[in-house]
Amino acid sequence: MKRRFLWYKQTLVCCLGVTVFNFILCLLSYFYLYGNVLSDGEIMTLLDLGIRTLSWGALVVYLHTQFFNSGENMFPLLLRVWWGSYLAISCYCFLVDVFIHHKHGSLEIEWYLVSDAVSVLTGLFLCYVGFLRSDIQDVLGEPLLNGDSSSINNLETSNSRGGDTVTPFGNAGLFSILTFSWMNSLIAAGNRKILDLEDVPQLHGVDSVVGAFPVFKNKLESDCGRATRFKLAKALFLLVWKEILKTALLALTHTLCSYAGPYLIDAFVQCLEGRGEFKNQGYILASTFVAAKLAECLAHRHLSFRLQQIGTRLRAATATMIYNKSLTISCQSKQGHSSGEMINIMTIDADRLGIFSWYIHDPWLVILQVCLALLILYRNLGLGSVAGFVATVIVMSLNYPFGRLEEKFQDKLMESKDKRMKATVEILRNMRILKLQGWEMKFLSKILELREVETRWLKKYFYNSVVITVVSWATPTVVAVATFGTCMLMGIPLESGKVLSALATFGILQSPIYNLPDTVSMLIQTKVSLDRIASFLCLDDLQPDAIEKLPGGSSDTAIEIVDGNFSWDLSSPSATLKDINFKVLNGMKVAVCGTVGSGKSSLLSSILGELPKISGTLKLCGTKAYVAQSPWIQSGTIEENILFGKEMDKERYDKVLEACSLKKDLEILSFGDQTVIGERGINLSGGQKQRIQIARALYQDAQIYLFDDPFSAVDAHTGSHLFKEVLLGLLSSKTVIYVTHQVEFLSAADLILVMKDGRIAQAGKYDEILNSGSDFKVLVGAHKAALSVLDSRQAGAVSENESVRDNNGGENSTDRIVHDEGNKDSQIGKADDVAEPQAQLIQEEEREKGSVGFQIYWKYITTAYGGALVPFILLAQLLFQILQIGSTYWMAWATPATKDVKPGVSGSRLLIVYVSLVIGSSFCILARAMLLVTAGYKTATLLFNKLHQCIFRAPMSFFDATPSGRIINRASKDQSALEMQIPDLVGGLAFEAIMLLGIIAVMSQVAWQVFIVSIPVIAACIWYQQYYIPAARELSRLIGVCNAPVIQNFAETISGATTIRSFDQESRFQEINMKLTDAYSRPKFHNSAAMQWLCFRMDMFSSVTFAFCLFLLVSFPERTNPAIAGLAVTYALELHMAQFGLIWNFCICENKLISVERILQYMSIPAEPPLVIESKRPDHSWPSHGKIDIDNLQVRYAPHMPLVLRGLSCTFPGGKKTGIVGRTGSGKSTLIQALFRTVEPAAGQIMIDSIDISLIGLHDLRSRLSIIPQDPTMFEGTVRSNLDPLEEYTDEQIWEVLDKCQLGDEVRKKERKLDSTVIENGENWSMGQRQLVCLGRVLLKKSKVLVLDEATASVDTATDNLIQQTLRQNFSDCTVITIAHRITSVLDSDMVLLLSQGLIEEYNSPTRLLENKSSSFSQLVAEYTVRSNTRFEKSTGLNL
């Protein structure tokens, strides 16, 4: 099929070639005869050529439309007969013209001979295709060419889509590679449909990160020692050294060919003067010009593509190395590098290495180009070229100080960008708590303050670049003035040909000198990036010898620590864990308990190898699984989170779901276990996240299980169910170490470790240690004190529950309660499921479709000062172009053609006028650069501020449904493009258009016929560009869309590195990262190839115009001034670059403006209701009573999702305490979110002290309420900034609060007291301590309404009792709403609200509810009492 299609394409190209050839012959004949009286024969000749052009053109249109729209035979009989006749006539004419030429030999007959030869060759090919290649006739018999199935892509990949096939580049032929024809199928597909990632083929060989990374890793690791900038650069070079050599050869070819024009111009002018050295020298020179130009274009295209290919490879390999390093970095090293900094290193710095590939040959090419230029100048101007050389050296040396400044500014800019991104990442992670506390605008102001620092460096960087730009643009003219002035002083005659050759040389020299600052800047930026990457790769890894790992089953001992000393900070004099000694045999259950901050979680971290070991030995035998205290959930489906890379075993999977009480939750969710979980499990309750974590660990079927207090996040009956079914059931034969604050779970342990101040204070069985020390007694005593509340509330609860227990054959009441809920669920949920549309909360990232509309361009250019600077920028560029052309025109006109001719003007006048024009053009460049930088800076700043304003004012539903990677992508990469690239691109687009018009104007001045030829050429270019744009645009959008998952996965990996390592899943995550990296590289690679596909065709068209101009000048030399003709050729040499520059800038601009489009997309996010409504502001004393009335409250998280609260109506009395209980997922936290309006009600209302909270401003509401959230949050900064971020309280007030929440002594121990450092996410504080800090915040705020959302879940019972006592003392007259899993936390409430499946099941005082033994609350209390008084004994459960 490919072969047949190739023959068809060659036929079409052949017919198109004949059409163009006849058209050029027709034009040449017309110009040759122009001005003469035409004879009948000459008229017939013109008509013949015109009819031929039209006929062949019609045939091209027929073949093209026939192939795409018809199912008939491709070549009808009549057409083949015509081709046969055409061949016969062509052969006859060729023989006749050979005979006539032999007799009379003339130029006219030579043209006819060329025409006949082309016709014969064409006829032979067409007859061969039409009569001998019968297999072509089958092509249109295929149904692929009918209707919508007419897909060229389908011809090439018959049964598979692009995403499943390797790129055609991998097996393309020489012609296909040279012309980039292997891209035809993808570009054609882009014209027929909107491209998706699966339409883009896979990368080939080492272009894929799977092929490139192992090579890079081996090269880097072959050098022993720590990674340095040099070693990293060397490894990267060795990865692509073959491609670098190939591109060096292409760069050399391109450079040599580009200087062929300036070298030959003098000879060309002399030839036009009639002083040619031999016959037909003009045609030979013209042919040489064209051949050199074609070779230059071809080399340039492949050089650009290969350099981008190198860049893609370097970026992918480096980013993968950074990702892999993030999986091995130690916790101490991670403290010095926030996730925001690491994301910056992976995105910006790795990307910069890819961009550097563009500049990789520039340093030596600049030297070569300067040398070639000086040789040409010396040949034309003799010793005058020495002045040019000196001027070049001086101007280039001026770049050095500005380059050093640019390096400094770049360093500072990246440093400030890191700080901003670090803060942005942390704020996005904790946006929920910021909104609940009403702090979001304060934290926005922090971001804007960091941005101000960044913009100060950005401004300096920009204005430094203006100076460099002016110096660079002025260089050629300064060198020209110095050279011509020296020639005059030395008496060297200036001839027009030599002057034009020199000017053309200066013009070419302008490019490397202009790019030199960019090259220096990129070298500096790359050096900075290499340093940053190398320093990151040098960070300390986890201690490889911390754990002595033994194969499973090789020993009876599962875990053994002897004389273990461990510390989070190895430089600290005091260890975190001291003198740790214990041994765990296979199958043992070990409980770890202790007060907040005693070292429980650190003990598990030491077993995992996360906590650095100072001394001692640690042995571990078998595979391990870990459940963290803070749930780590990946973005993806629930099933993917549970399987965690394992194959699906349905039987085991069902057992795990049952054991973790997840089946009911999955039945409620619209998509069951295929529900997509938002970032960090945002659309799950705390208990659901924890149970999914436990399920993930269970499904791994490991030999050793480590649980870090997973039961605190679930309610009482779910907790006991989990303990019984998981620890005592499925894991009955496994080794389990579990941290817990629930004293009732301790009796089932074979060994209890009581932690205190980093030491094991007591160790043994429950009864042994109860009587052997005070620490364990304190914990048990606190638990018994809490239980005494139950006894005082309901004396008979225990006996009642025991009778229930007896009646149920020893089973506790958990199953019955769950069963009852199941019945309710089946009654309540069915109607709602039918009524609500089912859709996932987390949707695929939205991307615009179709062209980047004019509206995007317009918004961009009018953002700064309403676009007022744009006309002045265009005027400055227009004046520059006019003055530039005027200066070269003046030199060509004013200098004589030969030294024998007297000059028309004096030497001083010649130079004064030239210098005046040059100075004028330099001022225009200065004005243009200043205005462009000002407009670009202002636009970037305004869009940044608007974007962040919109993001911070977005509702929580936006953050629930949007992974932070998408937002980070816009705040970092898109913003960077907005600042550093887009202003130059948009400006460059206008400048190149003006330049192209200037070149065509100069060429048309000499030969006006060029203007006529340029019209169809430009039309063809525009057609190709329009054909190319749909595919390129979608590829660019795919690049943006595919980059977010890479960042998202990296961010998730950083936060979940401990869990990933504990499951030994590093290799799987590395593979996932490679797949995501390749998914990003695929559209990037093909986008660069598509660009070269277009540019190659543009170059061919510009070469046609160039060739036409040259041959026209040679054919009719008497009609033009040789000097001005030489000027036209000088400008014609730049034609393809100007044409290429215009199309390139337009395409790149269209691609890069997608960054603006993406930023504008987030600027149209619907905002939350106003923060303040002046007309509805409540009194300062509101709420004075705290009475909360809820009326028919219905809440859903998104319009397409089912109701979570289904019509709640109740009243929370003012100044009273209300407890909210219910099974995990029953809607407790949703009710709180509705109270704080982080989710708006679908129906109903909430009144606080008779004010409808939906009518007042959000800030007025949230600042008057207080909350201790379910997930304790601390921000990077100090203890003071975490307690009082708004800086409203004195140190005395803060210390008072710290003492109240039991943290005073802990903070006083620290050297810097209130200014003690808190690292990102509060990682250097325990979970319990973080929860106490959250308590401190509300104690400072002293609001009339306080919400506790499972506020004491992460603390031990003793600390919980202290917290409850503190709250009773400080909030005695406040409305306190408590969501708690510990029944003791709500028993002293005045009212208890029991929720089930979003409905109120019971609402009354605890006493009244407990009196009714059949109430759900009474059963819940009974269940908790039984669990608390029961020794959970080990039972033989069902093992996985």
Short mmCIF file of C-alpha atoms in Angstrom, two decimals, residues 210-345:
data_model
loop_
_atom_site.label_atom_id
_atom_site.label_comp_id
_atom_site.label_asym_id
_atom_site.label_seq_id
_atom_site.Cartn_x
_atom_site.Cartn_y
_atom_site.Cartn_z
CA VAL A 210 13.54 4.32 27.50
CA GLY A 211 16.42 4.04 25.02
CA ALA A 212 18.34 7.18 26.03
CA PHE A 213 18.28 7.06 29.83
CA PRO A 214 20.20 3.79 30.41
CA VAL A 215 22.99 5.10 28.15
CA PHE A 216 23.09 8.42 30.01
CA LYS A 217 23.00 6.74 33.42
CA ASN A 218 25.88 4.41 32.52
CA LYS A 219 27.98 7.31 31.23
CA LEU A 220 27.34 9.38 34.37
CA GLU A 221 27.97 6.52 36.78
CA SER A 222 31.13 5.39 34.96
CA ASP A 223 32.83 8.46 36.48
CA CYS A 224 33.41 7.60 40.10
CA GLY A 225 32.66 10.13 42.80
CA ARG A 226 29.98 12.75 43.21
CA ALA A 227 28.27 14.29 40.22
CA THR A 228 29.76 17.63 39.18
CA ARG A 229 28.86 20.08 36.46
CA PHE A 230 31.69 18.76 34.29
CA LYS A 231 30.75 15.10 34.78
CA LEU A 232 27.10 15.83 34.05
CA ALA A 233 28.00 17.77 30.89
CA LYS A 234 30.35 15.00 29.80
CA ALA A 235 27.68 12.29 30.26
CA LEU A 236 25.17 14.37 28.30
CA PHE A 237 27.71 14.90 25.51
CA LEU A 238 28.48 11.18 25.30
CA LEU A 239 24.75 10.48 25.05
CA VAL A 240 24.42 12.51 21.83
CA TRP A 241 27.98 12.75 20.48
CA LYS A 242 27.11 11.15 17.12
CA GLU A 243 24.27 13.59 16.57
CA ILE A 244 26.54 16.47 17.60
CA LEU A 245 29.08 15.45 14.94
CA LYS A 246 26.35 15.20 12.29
CA THR A 247 24.96 18.59 13.22
CA ALA A 248 28.50 20.05 13.22
CA LEU A 249 28.87 18.89 9.59
CA LEU A 250 25.47 20.38 8.72
CA ALA A 251 26.38 23.63 10.50
CA LEU A 252 29.67 23.81 8.56
CA THR A 253 27.85 23.21 5.25
CA HIS A 254 25.25 25.83 6.08
CA THR A 255 27.88 28.41 7.01
CA LEU A 256 30.05 27.85 3.91
CA CYS A 257 27.04 28.00 1.58
CA SER A 258 25.71 31.15 3.24
CA TYR A 259 28.98 32.95 2.44
CA ALA A 260 28.93 31.86 -1.22
CA GLY A 261 26.54 34.74 -2.05
CA PRO A 262 28.66 37.61 -0.64
CA TYR A 263 31.76 36.03 -2.18
CA LEU A 264 30.22 35.99 -5.69
CA ILE A 265 28.34 39.32 -5.71
CA ASP A 266 31.29 41.37 -6.97
CA ALA A 267 31.81 38.98 -9.89
CA PHE A 268 28.06 39.08 -10.61
CA VAL A 269 28.02 42.90 -10.73
CA GLN A 270 31.07 42.89 -13.01
CA CYS A 271 29.33 40.37 -15.27
CA LEU A 272 26.25 42.61 -15.48
CA GLU A 273 28.59 45.48 -16.40
CA GLY A 274 29.61 43.38 -19.42
CA ARG A 275 33.06 42.48 -18.10
CA GLY A 276 32.43 38.76 -17.74
CA GLU A 277 35.48 36.52 -18.04
CA PHE A 278 33.83 33.95 -20.34
CA LYS A 279 30.61 33.29 -22.25
CA ASN A 280 27.49 32.47 -20.20
CA GLN A 281 29.33 33.40 -17.00
CA GLY A 282 26.14 35.10 -15.77
CA TYR A 283 24.12 31.89 -16.04
CA ILE A 284 26.85 29.89 -14.32
CA LEU A 285 27.03 32.45 -11.50
CA ALA A 286 23.24 32.45 -11.20
CA SER A 287 23.19 28.64 -11.09
CA THR A 288 25.94 28.66 -8.44
CA PHE A 289 23.95 31.18 -6.37
CA VAL A 290 20.85 28.98 -6.57
CA ALA A 291 22.71 25.71 -5.88
CA ALA A 292 24.45 27.26 -2.84
CA LYS A 293 21.15 28.64 -1.61
CA LEU A 294 19.43 25.23 -1.95
CA ALA A 295 22.29 23.49 -0.12
CA GLU A 296 22.19 26.18 2.59
CA CYS A 297 18.44 25.75 3.04
CA LEU A 298 18.63 21.96 3.16
CA ALA A 299 21.49 22.03 5.69
CA HIS A 300 19.69 24.62 7.81
CA ARG A 301 16.47 22.63 7.95
CA HIS A 302 18.16 19.40 8.99
CA LEU A 303 20.46 21.23 11.38
CA SER A 304 17.46 22.77 13.15
CA PHE A 305 15.59 19.46 13.33
CA ARG A 306 18.59 17.47 14.56
CA LEU A 307 19.37 20.07 17.22
CA GLN A 308 15.81 19.87 18.50
CA GLN A 309 16.09 16.09 18.42
CA ILE A 310 19.21 16.37 20.61
CA GLY A 311 17.37 18.77 22.93
CA THR A 312 14.42 16.40 23.37
CA ARG A 313 16.81 13.59 24.25
CA LEU A 314 18.86 15.67 26.72
CA ARG A 315 15.78 17.04 28.49
CA ALA A 316 14.15 13.63 28.83
CA ALA A 317 17.30 11.91 30.15
CA THR A 318 18.06 14.70 32.65
CA ALA A 319 14.47 14.95 33.91
CA THR A 320 14.39 11.17 34.41
CA MET A 321 17.64 11.27 36.38
CA ILE A 322 16.21 14.04 38.60
CA TYR A 323 13.02 12.02 39.13
CA ASN A 324 14.96 8.88 40.06
CA LYS A 325 17.08 10.89 42.49
CA SER A 326 13.94 12.19 44.22
CA LEU A 327 13.09 8.57 45.10
CA THR A 328 16.38 7.99 46.91
CA ILE A 329 17.02 11.37 48.56
CA SER A 330 17.25 11.31 52.35
CA CYS A 331 14.76 13.13 54.55
CA GLN A 332 17.48 15.46 55.86
CA SER A 333 18.45 16.45 52.30
CA LYS A 334 14.79 16.92 51.41
CA GLN A 335 14.42 19.45 54.23
CA GLY A 336 16.81 21.76 52.39
CA HIS A 337 14.93 21.41 49.09
CA SER A 338 11.19 21.97 49.01
CA SER A 339 9.01 20.21 46.48
CA GLY A 340 8.60 23.55 44.65
CA GLU A 341 12.38 23.82 44.20
CA MET A 342 12.62 20.23 43.00
CA ILE A 343 9.78 20.80 40.52
CA ASN A 344 11.64 23.87 39.23
CA ILE A 345 14.81 21.84 38.75
#
